[in-house]
Short mmCIF file of C-alpha atoms in Angstrom, two decimals:
data_model
loop_
_atom_site.label_atom_id
_atom_site.label_comp_id
_atom_site.label_asym_id
_atom_site.label_seq_id
_atom_site.Cartn_x
_atom_site.Cartn_y
_atom_site.Cartn_z
CA MET A 195 236.01 119.09 166.37
CA LYS A 196 235.85 115.48 167.55
CA LYS A 197 232.25 115.98 168.66
CA ILE A 198 231.29 117.01 165.16
CA ILE A 199 232.96 113.94 163.61
CA TYR A 200 231.19 111.57 166.01
CA LEU A 201 227.87 113.20 165.26
CA MET A 202 228.37 112.69 161.53
CA VAL A 203 229.16 109.01 162.05
CA VAL A 204 225.98 108.46 164.05
CA LEU A 205 223.98 110.35 161.47
CA GLY A 206 225.42 108.17 158.69
CA VAL A 207 224.34 105.04 160.50
CA THR A 208 220.84 106.44 160.94
CA LEU A 209 220.53 107.32 157.26
CA THR A 210 221.69 103.95 155.95
CA GLY A 211 219.53 101.95 158.39
CA CYS A 212 216.28 103.89 158.03
CA ASN A 213 214.18 101.01 156.55
CA PRO A 214 214.67 97.90 158.73
CA MET A 215 211.37 96.34 157.49
CA GLU A 216 212.73 96.25 153.94
CA ASP A 217 215.68 94.20 155.18
CA ILE A 218 213.32 91.82 156.94
CA TYR A 219 211.23 91.28 153.80
CA ASN A 220 214.37 90.80 151.73
CA ASP A 221 215.52 88.18 154.19
CA ILE A 222 212.15 86.42 153.90
CA ASP A 223 212.32 86.50 150.11
CA ALA A 224 215.80 85.02 150.20
CA THR A 225 214.89 82.19 152.57
CA VAL A 226 215.90 78.84 151.17
CA ASP A 227 212.99 77.04 152.84
CA PRO A 228 209.88 79.20 152.33
CA ILE A 229 206.93 79.21 154.68
CA VAL A 230 204.44 76.73 153.25
CA GLY A 231 200.76 76.83 154.10
CA ASP A 232 197.53 75.26 152.90
CA ALA A 233 194.23 77.12 153.04
CA VAL A 234 190.64 76.24 152.26
CA ILE A 235 188.49 79.36 152.01
CA THR A 236 185.10 80.51 150.77
CA LEU A 237 184.96 84.16 149.78
CA SER A 238 182.79 86.33 152.02
CA ASP A 239 180.83 89.49 151.22
CA GLU A 240 183.73 91.48 152.67
CA ASP A 241 186.15 89.69 150.33
CA TYR A 242 184.08 90.64 147.28
CA ASP A 243 184.00 94.25 148.54
CA GLU A 244 187.77 94.19 148.86
CA LEU A 245 187.97 92.96 145.26
CA GLU A 246 185.60 95.81 144.26
CA LEU A 247 182.97 93.36 143.02
CA ASN A 248 179.77 95.19 143.90
CA PHE A 249 177.46 92.34 142.88
CA GLY A 250 179.16 89.82 145.16
CA ASN A 251 180.43 87.58 142.37
CA PHE A 252 182.91 87.38 139.49
CA ASN A 253 181.83 87.86 135.90
CA SER A 254 183.42 84.55 134.93
CA VAL A 255 185.69 81.81 136.23
CA ASP A 256 188.52 83.27 134.11
CA ASP A 257 188.06 86.64 135.85
CA ALA A 258 188.35 84.90 139.20
CA LYS A 259 191.55 83.15 138.13
CA SER A 260 193.09 86.46 137.08
CA MET A 261 192.00 88.46 140.15
CA LEU A 262 192.49 86.00 142.99
CA PRO A 263 196.33 85.69 142.85
CA SER A 264 196.84 89.26 144.11
CA PHE A 265 194.09 88.75 146.69
CA LEU A 266 195.87 85.64 147.99
CA SER A 267 199.22 87.46 148.07
CA ASP A 268 197.67 90.12 150.30
CA LYS A 269 195.96 87.52 152.49
CA TYR A 270 199.03 85.28 152.93
CA PRO A 271 202.01 87.64 152.40
CA VAL A 272 204.72 85.38 153.84
CA TRP A 273 203.71 82.09 152.22
CA GLY A 274 205.96 80.82 149.46
CA ALA A 275 206.54 78.02 146.97
CA GLY A 276 204.56 74.87 147.65
CA SER A 277 201.67 76.64 149.36
CA THR A 278 198.12 75.93 148.19
CA ALA A 279 194.77 77.64 148.54
CA LEU A 280 191.47 75.97 147.66
CA VAL A 281 189.11 78.87 146.97
CA THR A 282 185.34 78.66 146.57
CA PHE A 283 183.73 81.67 144.93
CA LYS A 284 180.58 82.82 143.14
CA TRP A 285 180.42 83.73 139.47
CA TYR A 286 177.74 84.98 137.09
CA ASN A 287 176.45 82.04 135.06
CA PRO A 288 173.09 82.96 133.50
CA ILE A 289 170.78 80.29 132.09
CA GLU A 290 168.35 81.36 129.40
CA THR A 291 164.66 80.94 130.21
CA TYR A 292 161.78 80.70 127.75
CA GLU A 293 158.01 80.85 127.52
CA ALA A 294 155.53 79.89 124.83
CA ALA A 295 151.98 78.70 124.31
CA VAL A 296 151.63 74.92 124.33
CA TYR A 297 151.12 73.32 120.91
CA GLU A 298 149.37 69.93 120.85
CA LEU A 299 150.31 67.50 118.06
CA SER A 300 147.52 65.88 116.07
CA ASP A 301 147.25 62.18 115.24
CA ALA A 302 148.36 62.95 111.70
CA GLU A 303 151.49 64.75 112.90
CA HIS A 304 152.46 61.76 115.03
CA ASN A 305 151.78 59.35 112.17
CA ALA A 306 153.77 61.38 109.64
CA ILE A 307 156.87 60.68 111.74
CA THR A 308 156.28 57.06 112.73
CA GLY A 309 154.66 55.85 109.50
CA THR A 310 151.94 54.13 111.55
CA THR A 311 148.32 54.96 112.36
CA TYR A 312 148.52 54.84 116.19
CA GLY A 313 148.64 58.62 116.75
CA ASN A 314 151.60 58.47 119.14
CA PHE A 315 155.38 58.17 119.28
CA ASP A 316 157.06 55.05 120.62
CA GLU A 317 160.76 55.96 120.39
CA SER A 318 162.54 58.77 122.23
CA GLY A 319 164.00 60.05 118.96
CA HIS A 320 160.61 60.56 117.32
CA ILE A 321 160.06 63.96 118.94
CA TYR A 322 163.41 65.16 117.59
CA ASP A 323 162.49 63.82 114.15
CA TYR A 324 159.33 65.92 114.39
CA LEU A 325 161.35 69.02 115.34
CA ASP A 326 163.73 68.55 112.40
CA ALA A 327 160.84 68.05 109.97
CA THR A 328 158.71 70.91 111.28
CA TYR A 329 161.49 73.45 111.89
CA PRO A 330 164.13 72.77 109.20
CA ASN A 331 165.92 76.10 109.69
CA PRO A 332 165.78 76.93 113.41
CA GLU A 333 167.61 79.96 114.74
CA GLU A 334 169.55 80.30 117.97
CA GLY A 335 167.11 80.83 120.84
CA ASP A 336 164.02 79.43 119.11
CA PHE A 337 161.70 77.73 121.62
CA VAL A 338 158.61 75.54 121.25
CA SER A 339 156.42 73.83 123.82
CA LEU A 340 154.89 70.56 122.57
CA ARG A 341 152.20 68.30 123.92
CA TYR A 342 152.47 64.84 122.39
CA ARG A 343 151.52 61.26 123.09
CA PHE A 344 154.07 58.54 123.81
CA TYR A 345 153.56 54.80 124.04
CA ASN A 346 155.70 52.73 126.39
CA GLY A 347 153.64 49.77 127.50
CA GLY A 348 150.77 52.22 127.75
CA GLU A 349 150.04 55.63 126.27
CA MET A 350 150.83 58.80 128.20
CA THR A 351 150.65 62.48 127.33
CA LEU A 352 153.88 64.45 127.69
CA THR A 353 154.46 68.19 127.52
CA ASP A 354 158.08 69.24 127.03
CA GLY A 355 159.87 72.36 125.90
CA PHE A 356 162.63 72.47 123.29
CA ALA A 357 165.07 75.34 122.80
CA PHE A 358 167.52 75.55 119.91
CA GLU A 359 170.92 76.33 121.47
CA ASN A 360 174.40 75.97 120.00
CA GLY A 361 173.19 74.03 116.99
CA SER A 362 170.91 71.48 118.65
CA TRP A 363 167.59 71.16 120.46
CA VAL A 364 167.79 71.24 124.28
CA LYS A 365 164.94 69.54 126.12
CA PHE A 366 163.16 71.07 129.12
CA THR A 367 161.22 68.20 130.66
CA GLY A 368 157.71 69.10 131.76
CA PHE A 369 155.55 67.46 134.42
CA THR A 370 152.99 64.76 133.66
CA GLU A 371 149.35 64.89 134.72
CA ASP A 372 150.09 62.41 137.52
CA GLN A 373 152.91 64.60 138.79
CA TYR A 374 150.67 67.68 138.85
CA ASN A 375 148.10 65.65 140.79
CA ALA A 376 150.82 64.61 143.27
CA MET A 377 151.56 68.32 143.78
CA GLY A 378 147.93 68.91 144.70
CA GLU A 379 146.77 70.32 141.37
CA GLY A 380 143.35 69.41 139.96
CA PHE A 381 144.53 70.24 136.43
CA PRO A 382 147.89 69.64 134.74
CA ASN A 383 149.12 73.19 135.40
CA PHE A 384 149.73 75.75 138.13
CA SER A 385 147.58 78.79 138.82
CA SER A 386 150.46 81.16 139.66
CA GLU A 387 154.23 81.47 139.34
CA ASP A 388 154.61 81.66 143.13
CA GLU A 389 152.81 78.35 143.49
CA ALA A 390 155.10 76.79 140.89
CA ASN A 391 158.24 78.04 142.62
CA GLN A 392 157.02 76.68 145.93
CA LYS A 393 156.04 73.20 144.75
CA ILE A 394 158.51 72.37 141.98
CA PRO A 395 161.65 72.16 144.21
CA ILE A 396 159.85 69.56 146.35
CA ALA A 397 158.64 67.62 143.30
CA LEU A 398 162.15 67.51 141.83
CA LEU A 399 163.37 65.41 144.76
CA ASP A 400 161.02 62.70 143.55
CA VAL A 401 161.79 63.27 139.86
CA TYR A 402 165.49 62.62 140.47
CA LYS A 403 165.01 59.92 143.09
CA PHE A 404 166.59 57.30 140.83
CA ASN A 405 169.01 59.71 139.18
CA PRO A 406 170.48 61.47 142.23
CA LYS A 407 172.14 64.82 141.81
CA SER A 408 175.25 66.18 143.49
CA ALA A 409 175.58 69.47 145.32
CA GLY A 410 175.89 72.27 142.78
CA ASP A 411 174.08 70.44 139.98
CA ILE A 412 171.64 72.57 137.98
CA VAL A 413 168.56 70.98 136.39
CA LEU A 414 166.20 72.40 133.76
CA SER A 415 162.46 72.07 134.04
CA MET A 416 159.28 73.33 132.40
CA TYR A 417 155.90 73.98 133.93
CA GLU A 418 152.52 75.17 132.71
CA LEU A 419 150.38 78.09 133.89
CA TYR A 420 146.74 78.54 133.04
CA VAL A 421 146.39 82.18 131.89
CA GLY A 422 142.66 82.11 131.18
CA GLY A 423 140.47 81.80 128.12
CA GLY A 424 141.41 78.16 127.65
CA VAL A 425 145.05 79.12 127.09
CA THR A 426 147.95 77.42 128.84
CA GLU A 427 151.43 78.96 128.70
CA SER A 428 154.61 77.05 129.45
CA TYR A 429 157.65 78.49 131.22
CA THR A 430 161.13 77.11 131.68
CA ALA A 431 163.16 77.45 134.86
CA ALA A 432 166.43 76.25 136.33
CA TYR A 433 166.88 74.81 139.81
CA ILE A 434 170.06 74.13 141.76
CA PHE A 435 170.67 71.27 144.19
CA ASP A 436 172.60 71.95 147.42
CA GLY A 437 173.03 68.31 148.40
CA GLU A 438 169.71 68.10 150.23
CA ALA A 439 167.15 70.29 148.46
CA PHE A 440 166.44 72.11 145.20
CA SER A 441 165.88 75.84 144.97
CA ALA A 442 165.31 78.34 142.18
CA TYR A 443 168.60 79.12 140.44
CA ASN A 444 169.48 82.84 140.50
CA ASN A 445 172.09 82.77 137.70
CA VAL A 446 175.00 82.75 140.16
CA ALA A 447 177.02 79.53 140.37
CA GLU A 448 179.72 78.41 142.79
CA GLU A 449 183.10 77.17 141.65
CA THR A 450 186.11 75.87 143.55
CA VAL A 451 189.57 76.44 142.12
CA GLN A 452 192.89 75.47 143.64
CA PHE A 453 195.81 77.89 143.50
CA GLY A 454 199.43 77.09 144.14
CA HIS A 455 202.37 79.35 144.93
CA ASP A 456 205.15 78.93 142.37
CA GLY A 457 207.75 80.82 144.38
CA THR A 458 206.84 84.19 142.90
CA THR A 459 203.07 84.41 142.80
CA TRP A 460 199.86 82.41 143.06
CA VAL A 461 198.70 80.54 139.97
CA PRO A 462 195.68 78.33 139.26
CA ASP A 463 196.87 74.84 140.06
CA ASN A 464 195.31 71.39 139.95
CA THR A 465 197.83 69.83 142.32
CA ILE A 466 196.40 67.27 144.73
CA LYS A 467 198.37 66.72 147.92
CA TYR A 468 197.98 63.09 148.94
CA THR A 469 199.43 61.07 151.84
CA PHE A 470 199.61 57.30 151.45
CA THR A 471 197.41 55.14 153.65
CA SER A 472 198.20 51.63 154.82
CA ALA A 473 195.75 50.39 152.17
CA ASP A 474 197.81 52.17 149.49
CA VAL A 475 201.00 50.51 150.70
CA ASP A 476 199.28 47.11 150.70
CA PHE A 477 198.06 47.72 147.15
CA ILE A 478 201.59 48.55 145.95
CA SER A 479 203.07 45.58 147.79
CA ASN A 480 200.60 43.16 146.18
CA ALA A 481 200.81 44.75 142.73
CA LEU A 482 204.62 44.55 142.54
CA MET A 483 205.26 41.32 144.45
CA ALA A 484 206.08 39.39 141.29
CA THR A 485 208.28 42.17 139.86
CA TYR A 486 210.19 43.19 142.99
CA PRO A 487 209.56 40.39 145.53
CA GLY A 488 212.05 41.56 148.16
CA PRO A 489 211.20 45.31 148.27
CA ALA A 490 207.47 44.65 147.78
CA ASP A 491 207.33 42.14 150.62
CA ASN A 492 209.40 44.44 152.85
CA VAL A 493 207.20 47.50 152.32
CA GLY A 494 204.08 45.41 152.87
CA PHE A 495 205.44 44.12 156.18
CA PHE A 496 206.95 47.34 157.59
CA GLY A 497 204.75 49.92 155.86
CA SER A 498 207.74 52.00 154.79
CA PHE A 499 209.80 52.12 151.61
CA ASP A 500 213.44 51.20 152.18
CA ARG A 501 215.50 54.02 150.64
CA ARG A 502 218.95 52.76 151.68
CA GLU A 503 220.92 52.13 148.49
CA SER A 504 222.96 49.45 150.23
CA SER A 505 219.85 47.45 151.12
CA SER A 506 218.60 44.48 149.11
CA ASN A 507 215.09 45.90 149.62
CA TYR A 508 216.02 49.30 148.19
CA TRP A 509 213.31 51.27 146.37
CA SER A 510 214.89 53.37 143.62
CA ASP A 511 213.24 56.49 142.19
CA ALA A 512 212.32 54.48 139.08
CA MET A 513 210.69 51.74 141.17
CA LEU A 514 208.76 54.30 143.18
CA LEU A 515 207.52 55.94 139.98
CA GLU A 516 206.30 52.57 138.76
CA ALA A 517 204.44 52.14 142.05
CA PHE A 518 202.98 55.65 141.79
CA ASN A 519 201.65 54.89 138.30
CA LEU A 520 199.91 51.73 139.48
CA LEU A 521 198.41 53.43 142.52
CA LEU A 522 197.21 56.62 140.82
CA ASP A 523 195.78 54.77 137.82
CA ASN A 524 193.81 52.69 140.29
CA LYS A 525 192.66 55.59 142.49
CA HIS A 526 192.14 58.21 139.77
CA PRO A 527 191.70 56.39 136.43
CA SER A 528 189.97 59.37 134.78
CA ALA A 529 192.69 61.88 135.69
CA GLU A 530 193.17 64.36 132.86
CA GLU A 531 196.41 65.19 131.11
CA GLY A 532 198.38 67.65 133.23
CA GLN A 533 196.91 66.55 136.57
CA LYS A 534 199.50 66.93 139.33
CA TYR A 535 200.02 65.08 142.61
CA VAL A 536 202.31 65.74 145.55
CA LEU A 537 202.70 62.34 147.18
CA THR A 538 203.85 61.83 150.76
CA TYR A 539 204.76 58.39 152.07
CA ILE A 540 206.84 56.78 154.83
CA ILE A 541 210.42 55.71 154.11
CA TYR A 542 213.24 54.11 156.03
CA ASN A 543 216.72 55.55 155.50
CA GLY A 544 218.27 54.57 158.80
CA SER A 545 215.29 56.04 160.61
CA THR A 546 211.63 56.30 159.75
CA THR A 547 210.57 59.57 158.18
CA ASN A 548 208.37 61.03 155.47
CA GLU A 549 209.40 61.61 151.85
CA THR A 550 207.56 63.62 149.21
CA LYS A 551 207.62 63.34 145.41
CA SER A 552 205.74 65.39 142.82
CA VAL A 553 204.31 63.78 139.68
CA ILE A 554 202.30 64.98 136.69
CA LYS A 555 200.29 63.05 134.12
CA THR A 556 202.00 63.46 130.74
CA GLY A 557 201.21 61.44 127.65
CA GLY A 558 198.88 59.25 129.66
CA VAL A 559 201.48 58.24 132.27
CA TRP A 560 202.70 59.71 135.54
CA VAL A 561 206.19 61.26 135.44
CA TYR A 562 208.23 63.18 137.96
CA GLN A 563 207.97 66.94 137.94
#
């Protein structure tokens, strides 16, 4: 009889302890100090496959923001509140392209806009005045290619495209005769689309020499093809800059979005984690020397904020916030409403250590979160 009782006790223990992993995960979830990590990742082809995105990109940035939290939870299952992930991904961002025969303005059409008899424009707004007068009721997607003469210390012939999008005319700048010559063309046009796609990216480096572009910038351009019979057609195209070179844009853009873990899940987050440099401390010391001479001089000399309440050089939370406002307004003057910072700096509280405060821009000023 005793053997049977003992067996039942052992069996009861086995039944109640059959899922030890669940206990482990519960313990992790209940941890007071969560595991905090920071990741910087660019999605790979395998990642898009895992997300069941067969085209290797998201349909929109909003789609990415809604789908990536679960992806990050699977990728970093034990990370908790305070973790961040800076994710670069591709998304479908089509740019409309157009084509049309080139229309050349007459002297009379120039003069009707300027009120002169020179047969050219001499202000950048004249071409838009012509568009408004000639096409008083344009529809979304209307496109015209215009060859016109412009005087700016000397007369030149320009050929530009104009598309009516979202209630206004968008300009696609064409190449001048000199620019075609520089690309090795005997006439102001290309003979094939392949030739255009090969030469235009190189020419754009010179076009934007004095207006440099940043990696990821997309530029619009227009070029001409001779199609025979004395007819020249114009075509628009978009090109993307990678920081060193231009290439044909394939309607897929890259975006980088930061996500933060709020303790429950990942959410899109604009938090910037920033650690003070010695230059930052010097800036604060100099900026507040007249207001708080003792603490400001002390932090400038030692490089740490005295957080001992008994000290005459004590930095209160209010004083620190004042310092944060001065520093962030200087470093990031164009920060938008709602921008967040997690600031780390050195303090002295009997020993030297790091302290962290979180602030958010609200009503044009930085306040504690």
